[in-house]
Short mmCIF file of C-alpha atoms in Angstrom, two decimals:
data_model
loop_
_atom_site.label_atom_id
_atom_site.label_comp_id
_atom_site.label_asym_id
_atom_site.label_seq_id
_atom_site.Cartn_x
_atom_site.Cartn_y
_atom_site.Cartn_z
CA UNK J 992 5.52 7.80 -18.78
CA UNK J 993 8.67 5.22 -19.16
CA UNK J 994 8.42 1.46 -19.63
CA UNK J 995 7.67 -0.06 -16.11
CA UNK J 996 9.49 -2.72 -14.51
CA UNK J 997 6.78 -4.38 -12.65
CA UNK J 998 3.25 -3.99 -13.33
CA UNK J 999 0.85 -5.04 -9.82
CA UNK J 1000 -2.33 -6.19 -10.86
CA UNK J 1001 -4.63 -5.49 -8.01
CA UNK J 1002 -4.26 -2.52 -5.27
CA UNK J 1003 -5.32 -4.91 -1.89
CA UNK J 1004 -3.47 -5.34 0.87
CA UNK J 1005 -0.87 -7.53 -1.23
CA UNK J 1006 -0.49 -5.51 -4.29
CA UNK J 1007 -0.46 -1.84 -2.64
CA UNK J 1008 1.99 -3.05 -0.08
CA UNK J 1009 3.94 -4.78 -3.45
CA UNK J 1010 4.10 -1.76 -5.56
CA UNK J 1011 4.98 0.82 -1.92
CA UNK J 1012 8.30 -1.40 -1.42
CA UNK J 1013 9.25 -1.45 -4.78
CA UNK J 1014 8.83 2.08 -6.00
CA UNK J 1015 10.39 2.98 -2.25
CA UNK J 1016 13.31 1.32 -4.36
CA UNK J 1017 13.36 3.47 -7.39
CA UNK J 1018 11.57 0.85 -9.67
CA UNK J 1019 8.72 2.13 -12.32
CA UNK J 1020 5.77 0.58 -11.02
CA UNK J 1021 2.04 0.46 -12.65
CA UNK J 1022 -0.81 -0.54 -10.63
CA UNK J 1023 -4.02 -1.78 -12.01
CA UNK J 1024 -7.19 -2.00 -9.89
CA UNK J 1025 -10.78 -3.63 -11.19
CA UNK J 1026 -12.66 -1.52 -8.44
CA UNK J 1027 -13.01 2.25 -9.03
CA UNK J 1028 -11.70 2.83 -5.28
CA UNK J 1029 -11.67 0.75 -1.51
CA UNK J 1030 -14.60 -0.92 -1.05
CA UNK J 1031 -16.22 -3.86 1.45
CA UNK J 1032 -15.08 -7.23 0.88
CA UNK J 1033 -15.32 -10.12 2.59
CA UNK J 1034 -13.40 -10.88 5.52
CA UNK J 1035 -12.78 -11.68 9.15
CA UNK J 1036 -11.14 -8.16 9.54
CA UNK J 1037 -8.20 -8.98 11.55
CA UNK J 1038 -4.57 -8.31 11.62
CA UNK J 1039 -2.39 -9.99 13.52
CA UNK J 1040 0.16 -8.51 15.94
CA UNK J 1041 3.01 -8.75 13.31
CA UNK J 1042 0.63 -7.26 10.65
CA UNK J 1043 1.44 -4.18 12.35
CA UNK J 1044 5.54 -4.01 11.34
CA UNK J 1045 5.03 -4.06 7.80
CA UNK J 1046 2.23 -1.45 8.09
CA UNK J 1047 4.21 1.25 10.02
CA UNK J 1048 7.06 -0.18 7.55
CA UNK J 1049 4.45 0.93 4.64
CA UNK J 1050 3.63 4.36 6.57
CA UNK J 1051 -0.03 3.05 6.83
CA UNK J 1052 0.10 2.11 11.02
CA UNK J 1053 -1.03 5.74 12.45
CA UNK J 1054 -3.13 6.50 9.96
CA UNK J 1055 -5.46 3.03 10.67
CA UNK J 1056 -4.74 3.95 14.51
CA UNK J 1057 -5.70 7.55 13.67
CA UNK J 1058 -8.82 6.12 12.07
CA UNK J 1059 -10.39 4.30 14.95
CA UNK J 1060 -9.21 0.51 14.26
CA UNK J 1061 -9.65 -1.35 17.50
CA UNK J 1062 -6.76 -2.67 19.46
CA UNK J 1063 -7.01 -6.22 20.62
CA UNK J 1064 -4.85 -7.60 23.19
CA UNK J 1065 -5.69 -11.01 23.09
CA UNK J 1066 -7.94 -14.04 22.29
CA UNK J 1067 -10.87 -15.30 24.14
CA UNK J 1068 -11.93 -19.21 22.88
CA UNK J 1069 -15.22 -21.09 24.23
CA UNK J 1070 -14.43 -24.86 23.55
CA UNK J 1071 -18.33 -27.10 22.36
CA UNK J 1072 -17.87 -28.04 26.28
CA UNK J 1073 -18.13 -24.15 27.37
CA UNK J 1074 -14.56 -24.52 28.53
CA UNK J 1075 -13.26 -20.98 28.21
CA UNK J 1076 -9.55 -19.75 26.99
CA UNK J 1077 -8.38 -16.15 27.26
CA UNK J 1078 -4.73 -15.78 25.76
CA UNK J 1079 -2.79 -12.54 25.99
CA UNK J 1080 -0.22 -11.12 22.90
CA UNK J 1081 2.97 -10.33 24.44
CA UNK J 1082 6.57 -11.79 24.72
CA UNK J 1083 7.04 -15.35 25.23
CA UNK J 1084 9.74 -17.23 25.87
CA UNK J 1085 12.33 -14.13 24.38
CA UNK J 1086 9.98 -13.34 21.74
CA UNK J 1087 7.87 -10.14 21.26
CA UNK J 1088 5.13 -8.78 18.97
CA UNK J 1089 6.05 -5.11 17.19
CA UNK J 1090 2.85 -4.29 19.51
CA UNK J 1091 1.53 -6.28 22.32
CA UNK J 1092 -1.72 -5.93 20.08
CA UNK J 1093 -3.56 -6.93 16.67
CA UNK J 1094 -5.95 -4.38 15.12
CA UNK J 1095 -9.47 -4.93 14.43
CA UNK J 1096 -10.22 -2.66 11.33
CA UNK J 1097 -12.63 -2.44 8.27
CA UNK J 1098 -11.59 -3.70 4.82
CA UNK J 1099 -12.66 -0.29 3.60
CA UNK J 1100 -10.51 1.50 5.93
CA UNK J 1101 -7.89 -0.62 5.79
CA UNK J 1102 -7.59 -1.01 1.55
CA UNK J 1103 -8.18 2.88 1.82
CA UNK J 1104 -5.42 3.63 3.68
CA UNK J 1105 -2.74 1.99 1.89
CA UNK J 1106 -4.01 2.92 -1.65
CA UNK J 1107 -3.82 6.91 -0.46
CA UNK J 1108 0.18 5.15 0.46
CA UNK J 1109 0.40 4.19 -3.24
CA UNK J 1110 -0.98 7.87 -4.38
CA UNK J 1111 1.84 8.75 -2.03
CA UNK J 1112 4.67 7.23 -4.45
CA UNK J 1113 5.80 8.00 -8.10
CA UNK J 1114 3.45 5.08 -8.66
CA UNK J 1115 0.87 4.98 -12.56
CA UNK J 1116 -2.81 3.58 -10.44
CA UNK J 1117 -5.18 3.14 -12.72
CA UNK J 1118 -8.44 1.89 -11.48
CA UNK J 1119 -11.52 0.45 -12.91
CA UNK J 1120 -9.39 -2.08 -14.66
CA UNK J 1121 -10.19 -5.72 -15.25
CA UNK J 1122 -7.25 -8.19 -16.29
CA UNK J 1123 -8.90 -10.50 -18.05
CA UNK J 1124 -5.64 -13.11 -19.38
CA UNK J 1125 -1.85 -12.71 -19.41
CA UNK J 1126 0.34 -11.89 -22.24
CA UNK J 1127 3.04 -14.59 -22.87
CA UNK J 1128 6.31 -14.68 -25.26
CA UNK J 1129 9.01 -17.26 -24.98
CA UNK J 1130 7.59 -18.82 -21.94
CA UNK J 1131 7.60 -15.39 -20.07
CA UNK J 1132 4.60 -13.40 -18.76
CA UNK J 1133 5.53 -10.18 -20.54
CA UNK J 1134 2.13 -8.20 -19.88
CA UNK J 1135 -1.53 -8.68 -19.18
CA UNK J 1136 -4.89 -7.87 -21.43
CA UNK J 1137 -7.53 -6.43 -20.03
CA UNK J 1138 -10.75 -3.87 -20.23
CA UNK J 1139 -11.41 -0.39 -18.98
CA UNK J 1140 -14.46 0.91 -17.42
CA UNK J 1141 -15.64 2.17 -21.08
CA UNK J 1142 -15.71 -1.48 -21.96
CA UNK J 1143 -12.28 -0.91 -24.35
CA UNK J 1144 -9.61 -3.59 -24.55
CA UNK J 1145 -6.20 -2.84 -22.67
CA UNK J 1146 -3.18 -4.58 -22.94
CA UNK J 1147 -0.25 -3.21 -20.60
CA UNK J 1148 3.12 -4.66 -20.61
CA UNK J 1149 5.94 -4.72 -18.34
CA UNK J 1150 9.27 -6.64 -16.71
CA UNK J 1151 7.33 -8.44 -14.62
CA UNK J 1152 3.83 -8.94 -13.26
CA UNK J 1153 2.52 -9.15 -9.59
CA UNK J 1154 -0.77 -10.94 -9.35
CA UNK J 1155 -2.44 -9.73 -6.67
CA UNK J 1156 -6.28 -9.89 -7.91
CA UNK J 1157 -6.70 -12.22 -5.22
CA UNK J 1158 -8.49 -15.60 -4.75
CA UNK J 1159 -10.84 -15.28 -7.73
CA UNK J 1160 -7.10 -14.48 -9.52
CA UNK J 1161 -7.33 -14.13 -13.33
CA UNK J 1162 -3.49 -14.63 -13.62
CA UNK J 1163 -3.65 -17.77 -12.03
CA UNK J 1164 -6.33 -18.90 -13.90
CA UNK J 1165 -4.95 -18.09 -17.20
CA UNK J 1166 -1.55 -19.62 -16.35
CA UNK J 1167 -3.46 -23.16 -14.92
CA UNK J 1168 -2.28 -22.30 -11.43
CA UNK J 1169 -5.09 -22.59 -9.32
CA UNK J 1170 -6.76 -25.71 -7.77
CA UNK J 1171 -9.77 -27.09 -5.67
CA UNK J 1172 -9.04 -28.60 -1.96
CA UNK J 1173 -9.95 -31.20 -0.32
CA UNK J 1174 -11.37 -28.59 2.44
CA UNK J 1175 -14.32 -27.28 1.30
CA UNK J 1176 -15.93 -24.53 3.88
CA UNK J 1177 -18.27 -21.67 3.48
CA UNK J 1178 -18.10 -18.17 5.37
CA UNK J 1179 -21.02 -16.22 6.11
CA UNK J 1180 -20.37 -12.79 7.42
CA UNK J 1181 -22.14 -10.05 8.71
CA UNK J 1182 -21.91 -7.17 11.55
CA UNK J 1183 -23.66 -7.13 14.76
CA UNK J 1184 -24.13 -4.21 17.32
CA UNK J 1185 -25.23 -4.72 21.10
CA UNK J 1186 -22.99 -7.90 22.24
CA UNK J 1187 -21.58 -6.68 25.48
CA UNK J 1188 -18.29 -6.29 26.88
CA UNK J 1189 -16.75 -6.96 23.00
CA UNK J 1190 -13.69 -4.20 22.87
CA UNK J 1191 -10.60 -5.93 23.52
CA UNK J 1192 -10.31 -9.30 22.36
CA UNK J 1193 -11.27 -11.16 19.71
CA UNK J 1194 -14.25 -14.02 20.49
CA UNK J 1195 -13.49 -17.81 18.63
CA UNK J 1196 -16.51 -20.16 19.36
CA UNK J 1197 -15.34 -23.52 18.51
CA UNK J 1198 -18.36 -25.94 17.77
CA UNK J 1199 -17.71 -28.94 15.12
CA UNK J 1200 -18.23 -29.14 12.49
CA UNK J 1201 -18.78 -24.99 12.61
CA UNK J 1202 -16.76 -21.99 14.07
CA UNK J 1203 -17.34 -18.90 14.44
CA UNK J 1204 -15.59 -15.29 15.33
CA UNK J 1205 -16.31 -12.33 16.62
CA UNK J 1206 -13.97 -9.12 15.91
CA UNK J 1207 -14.73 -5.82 17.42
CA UNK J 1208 -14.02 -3.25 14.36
CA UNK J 1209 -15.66 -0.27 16.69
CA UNK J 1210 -16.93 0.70 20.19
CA UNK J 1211 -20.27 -1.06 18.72
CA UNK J 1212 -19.98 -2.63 15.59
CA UNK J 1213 -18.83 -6.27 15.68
CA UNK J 1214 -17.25 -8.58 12.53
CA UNK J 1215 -19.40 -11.65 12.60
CA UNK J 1216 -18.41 -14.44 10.73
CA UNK J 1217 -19.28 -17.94 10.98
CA UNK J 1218 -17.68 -20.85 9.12
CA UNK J 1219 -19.44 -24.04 8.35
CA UNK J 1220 -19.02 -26.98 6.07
CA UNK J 1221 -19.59 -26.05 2.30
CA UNK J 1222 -21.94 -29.39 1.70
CA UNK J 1223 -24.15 -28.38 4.68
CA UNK J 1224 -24.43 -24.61 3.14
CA UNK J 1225 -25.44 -25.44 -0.20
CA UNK J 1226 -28.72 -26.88 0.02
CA UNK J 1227 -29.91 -23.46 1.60
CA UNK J 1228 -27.73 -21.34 -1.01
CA UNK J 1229 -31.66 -19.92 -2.07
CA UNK J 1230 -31.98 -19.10 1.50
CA UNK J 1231 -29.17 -18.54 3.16
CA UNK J 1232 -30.18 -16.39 5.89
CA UNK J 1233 -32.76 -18.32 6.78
CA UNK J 1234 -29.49 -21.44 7.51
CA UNK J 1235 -27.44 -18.34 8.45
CA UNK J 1236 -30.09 -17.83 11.50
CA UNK J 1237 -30.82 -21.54 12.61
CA UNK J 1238 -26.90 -22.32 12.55
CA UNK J 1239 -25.90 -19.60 15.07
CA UNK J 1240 -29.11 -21.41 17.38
CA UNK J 1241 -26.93 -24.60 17.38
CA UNK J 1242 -23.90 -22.79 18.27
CA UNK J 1243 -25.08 -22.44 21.98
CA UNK J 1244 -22.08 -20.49 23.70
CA UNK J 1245 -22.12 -18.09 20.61
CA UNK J 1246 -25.93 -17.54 20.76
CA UNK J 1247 -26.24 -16.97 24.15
CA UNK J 1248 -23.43 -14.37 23.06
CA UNK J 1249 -25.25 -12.52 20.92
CA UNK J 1250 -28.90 -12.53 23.05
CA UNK J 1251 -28.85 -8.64 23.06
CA UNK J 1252 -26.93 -8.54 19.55
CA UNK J 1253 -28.74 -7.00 16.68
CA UNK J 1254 -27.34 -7.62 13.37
CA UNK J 1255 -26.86 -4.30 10.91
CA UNK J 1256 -25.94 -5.37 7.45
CA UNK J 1257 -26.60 -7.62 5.08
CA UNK J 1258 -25.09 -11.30 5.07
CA UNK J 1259 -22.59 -12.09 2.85
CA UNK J 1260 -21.04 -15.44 2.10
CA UNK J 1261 -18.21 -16.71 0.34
CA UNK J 1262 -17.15 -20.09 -0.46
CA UNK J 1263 -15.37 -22.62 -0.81
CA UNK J 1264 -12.61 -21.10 1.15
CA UNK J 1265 -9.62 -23.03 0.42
CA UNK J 1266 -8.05 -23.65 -2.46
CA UNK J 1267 -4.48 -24.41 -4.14
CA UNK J 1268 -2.09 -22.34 -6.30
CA UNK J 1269 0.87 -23.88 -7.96
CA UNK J 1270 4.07 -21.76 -9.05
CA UNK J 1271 4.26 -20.59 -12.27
CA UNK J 1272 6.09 -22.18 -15.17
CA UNK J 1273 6.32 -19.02 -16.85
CA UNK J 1274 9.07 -16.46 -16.20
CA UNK J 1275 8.14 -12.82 -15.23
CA UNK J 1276 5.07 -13.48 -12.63
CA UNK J 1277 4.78 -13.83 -9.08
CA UNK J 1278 1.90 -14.27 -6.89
CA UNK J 1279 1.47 -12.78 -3.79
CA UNK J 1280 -1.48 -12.13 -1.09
CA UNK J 1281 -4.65 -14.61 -1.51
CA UNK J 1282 -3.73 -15.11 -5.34
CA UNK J 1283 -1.07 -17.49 -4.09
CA UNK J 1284 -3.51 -19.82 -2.24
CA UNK J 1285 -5.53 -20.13 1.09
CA UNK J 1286 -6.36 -22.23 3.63
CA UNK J 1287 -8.84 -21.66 6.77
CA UNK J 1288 -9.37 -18.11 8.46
CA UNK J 1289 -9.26 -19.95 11.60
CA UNK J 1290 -6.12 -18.13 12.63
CA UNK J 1291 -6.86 -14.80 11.03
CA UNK J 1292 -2.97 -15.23 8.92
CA UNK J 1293 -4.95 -13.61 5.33
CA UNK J 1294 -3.98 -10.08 5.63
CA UNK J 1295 -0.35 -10.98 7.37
CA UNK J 1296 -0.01 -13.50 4.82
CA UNK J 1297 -0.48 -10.87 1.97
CA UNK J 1298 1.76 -8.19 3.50
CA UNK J 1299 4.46 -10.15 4.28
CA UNK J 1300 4.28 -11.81 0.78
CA UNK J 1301 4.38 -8.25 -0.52
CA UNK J 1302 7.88 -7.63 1.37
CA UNK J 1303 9.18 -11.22 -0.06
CA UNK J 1304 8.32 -10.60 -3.44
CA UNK J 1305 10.17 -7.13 -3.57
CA UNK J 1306 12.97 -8.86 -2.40
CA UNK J 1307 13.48 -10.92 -4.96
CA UNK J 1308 11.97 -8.61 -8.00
CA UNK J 1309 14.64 -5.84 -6.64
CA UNK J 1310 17.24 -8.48 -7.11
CA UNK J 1311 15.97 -10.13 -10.10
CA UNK J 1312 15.51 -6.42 -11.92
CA UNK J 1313 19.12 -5.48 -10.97
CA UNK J 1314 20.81 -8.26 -12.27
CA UNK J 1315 18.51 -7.99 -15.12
CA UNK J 1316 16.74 -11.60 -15.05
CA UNK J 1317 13.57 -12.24 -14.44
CA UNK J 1318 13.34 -16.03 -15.42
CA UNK J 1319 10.97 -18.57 -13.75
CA UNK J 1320 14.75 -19.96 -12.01
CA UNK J 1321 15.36 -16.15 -10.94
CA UNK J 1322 12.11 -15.92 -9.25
CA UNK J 1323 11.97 -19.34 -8.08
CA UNK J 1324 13.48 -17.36 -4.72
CA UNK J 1325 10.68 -15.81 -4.05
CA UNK J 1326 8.73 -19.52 -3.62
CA UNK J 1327 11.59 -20.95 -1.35
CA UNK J 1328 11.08 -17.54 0.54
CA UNK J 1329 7.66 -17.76 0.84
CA UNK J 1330 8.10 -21.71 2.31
CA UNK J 1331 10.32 -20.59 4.74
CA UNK J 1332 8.13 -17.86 5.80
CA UNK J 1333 4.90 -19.86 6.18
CA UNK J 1334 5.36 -23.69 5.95
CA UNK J 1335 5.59 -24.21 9.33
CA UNK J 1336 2.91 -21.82 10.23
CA UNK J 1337 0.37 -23.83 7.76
CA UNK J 1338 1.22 -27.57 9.73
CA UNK J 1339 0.30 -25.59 12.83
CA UNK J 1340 -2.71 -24.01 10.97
CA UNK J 1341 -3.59 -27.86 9.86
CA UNK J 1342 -3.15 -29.77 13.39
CA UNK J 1343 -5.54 -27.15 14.67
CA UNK J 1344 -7.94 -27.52 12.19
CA UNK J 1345 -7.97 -31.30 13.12
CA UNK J 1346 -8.32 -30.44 16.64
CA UNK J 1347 -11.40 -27.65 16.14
CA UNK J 1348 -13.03 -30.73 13.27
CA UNK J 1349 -13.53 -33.01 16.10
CA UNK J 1350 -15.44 -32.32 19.13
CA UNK J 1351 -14.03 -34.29 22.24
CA UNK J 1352 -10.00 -33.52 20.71
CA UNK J 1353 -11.59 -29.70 20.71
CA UNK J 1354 -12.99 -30.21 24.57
CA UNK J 1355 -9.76 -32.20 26.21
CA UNK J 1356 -7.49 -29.71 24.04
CA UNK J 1357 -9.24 -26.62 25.74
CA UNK J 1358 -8.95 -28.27 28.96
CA UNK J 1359 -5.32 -28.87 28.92
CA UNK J 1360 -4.47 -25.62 27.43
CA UNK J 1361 -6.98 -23.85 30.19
CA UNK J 1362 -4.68 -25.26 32.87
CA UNK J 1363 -1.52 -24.36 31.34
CA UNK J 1364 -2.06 -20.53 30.35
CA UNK J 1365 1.76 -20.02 29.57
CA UNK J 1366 1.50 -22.82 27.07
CA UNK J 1367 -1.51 -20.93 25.66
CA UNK J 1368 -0.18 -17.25 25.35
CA UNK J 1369 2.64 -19.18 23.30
CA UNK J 1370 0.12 -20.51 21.12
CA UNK J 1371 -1.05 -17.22 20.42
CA UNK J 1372 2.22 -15.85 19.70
CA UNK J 1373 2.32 -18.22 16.79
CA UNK J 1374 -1.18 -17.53 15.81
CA UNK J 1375 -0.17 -13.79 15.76
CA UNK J 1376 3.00 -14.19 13.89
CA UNK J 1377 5.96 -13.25 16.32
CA UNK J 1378 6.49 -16.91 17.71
CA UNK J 1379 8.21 -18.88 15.49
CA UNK J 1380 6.33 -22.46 15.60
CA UNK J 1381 9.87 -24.35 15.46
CA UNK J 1382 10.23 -22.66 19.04
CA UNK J 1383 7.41 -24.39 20.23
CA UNK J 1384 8.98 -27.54 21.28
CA UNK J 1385 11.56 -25.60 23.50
CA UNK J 1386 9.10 -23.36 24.73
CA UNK J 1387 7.27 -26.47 25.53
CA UNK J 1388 9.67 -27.98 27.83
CA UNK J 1389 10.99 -24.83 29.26
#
């Protein structure tokens, strides 16, 4: 086995779609993954439209169509007034998604799929590893330490290092990277079957301070997933379902919803949602996926956010490995690439957060937008990823 050049900790969506690009490049790759395979994790369960480029990009798009993920062609969002907004994916204002669609599809299914990818590619996976701290000389991140499903220490060493163990991220922990916000929420999530007519779009039911969505992941098993504030969660942490139950009875547009609805798993809850992650000081590490931060799953821009991280970050390690520097300046292109890519999708992600956190700016916003559908479909465009929110101003006035 030679030396590798970059060594991906963690085979999610970010990391498998990390170490696909770059061995599609010709560089030695190593993959290490704490889980023994895919398994359930906790998550809204949505890809945007755009989420679908990099995954026919990856080779992984027919096989998650072939595998019964759910097209959805739009939103539908129930304002605290009952005010009702159904927005459609497709091209606005010269823009268009890859597919006038996002995908509604299992974690399981999903992380399955593009690890069989990595199996696909001359790719060392070894799973049922657990990085534990990173492995610094001279100010670089030279390798990672770790231990095996025996319990034995490992310590693996490469070029550079991906972290992609997502939001609980060792890496970033070890290196001080990662942070508390001010935003402090709590998910609860479960799956529901019998809610009628719930195929095609995705269901937001806006209700301050608590939202909550419904994703259709099969012809009758629905993503459930209700957000609330972290503070109002905790007191009940012993008893959960018990708060999990009388919250969806104050959401009254979302209960009425789910009057035939029968939940079928267990609830699951993470939280708090948000945090922070800093860049590096050290040379030879990059974050990518959730290990690099997160804010709100209000716009469903996790799983887009990781792939097109993944496609960023083999940008710059390609061009960084070639010219044979991997210093924190080197990679310091991946960060400016990554602000470019998402900074202006985040204020958007923010102003709506401070319209959905307040009840009567949530009520006259759904109004307006109910009246203007045009305006609205653009609005999902940059939700989904293919409308660029510095168009939104023209679009505005056009």
């Amino acid at each position: 086995m030679r030396a590798a050049d970059v060594l991906v900790v963690g085979a999610g969506p970010a990391g498998a779609a990390t170490a696909i690009l770059l061995a599609e490049q010709g560089l030695a790759v190593t993959v290490l993954e704490r889980g023994p395979r895919a398994r359930p994790k906790v998550c809204g369960e949505y890809l945007s439209p755009e989420a679908g480029r990099v995954l026919d990009r990856l080779g992984a798009l027919k096989v998650l169509d072939a595998g019964g993920a759910v097209a959805l062609a739009g939103m539908r969002i129930t304002a605290p007034d009952g005010t009702v907004l159904t927005g459609r994916y497709g091209a606005v204002g010269g823009f268009r998604p890859y597919r006038e669609q996002a995908i509604g599809v299992s974690r399981a299914t999903l992380d399955g799929a593009l690890l069989d990818r990595v199996r696909a590619q001359p790719v060392d996976l070894y799973l049922g590893v657990r990085v534990t701290d990173v492995v610094v000389e001279h100010g670089d991140v030279v390798g990672v330490v770790g231990v095996d499903g025996a319990g034995a220490r490992v310590e693996m060493r490469a070029r550079v290092v991906v972290a992609a163990d997502g939001r609980a991220s060792a890496i970033a922990h070890a290196l001080g990277c990662r942070h508390p916000h001010r935003l402090a929420r709590m998910a609860l999530v479960t799956y529901v079957v019998g809610v009628p007519d719930c195929r095609d779009v995705g269901e937001i039911f806006v209700d301050p301070p608590d939202y909550a969505i419904l994703n259709p992941l099969a012809p009758d098993r629905v993503n459930l997933s209700l957000v609330v504030p972290l503070a109002h969660a905790v007191p009940w942490r012993s008893r959960l379902e018990d708060f999990f139950a009388a919250r969806v009875k104050q959401l009254p547009h979302l209960a009425r919803r789910l009057a035939c609805a029968r939940r079928v798993a267990p609830l699951s809850s993470m939280g708090p949602l948000a945090y922070r992650v800093t860049p590096p000081r050290e040379g030879g590490v990059l974050f990518v996926g959730d290990a690099a931060g997160f804010y709100d799953p209000f716009t469903g821009e996790g799983i887009f956010t990781a792939l097109r991280s993944a496609e960023l970050a083999a940008d710059t390690l390609v061009t960084a490995l070639r010219a044979d520097d991997v210093s924190a300046a080197a990679l310091a292109a991946y960060g400016r690439a990554r602000r470019a890519a998402f900074a202006d999708k985040e204020r958007v992600t923010r102003a709506l957060q401070a319209l959905i956190g307040r009840r009567r700016l949530a009520n006259l916003a759904a109004r307006w937008l109910a009246a203007r559908p045009r305006l609205l479909d653009t609005l999902l465009g940059v939700i989904g990823d293919y409308v660029p929110p510095r168009a939104l101003p023209r679009l505005l006035l056009s």
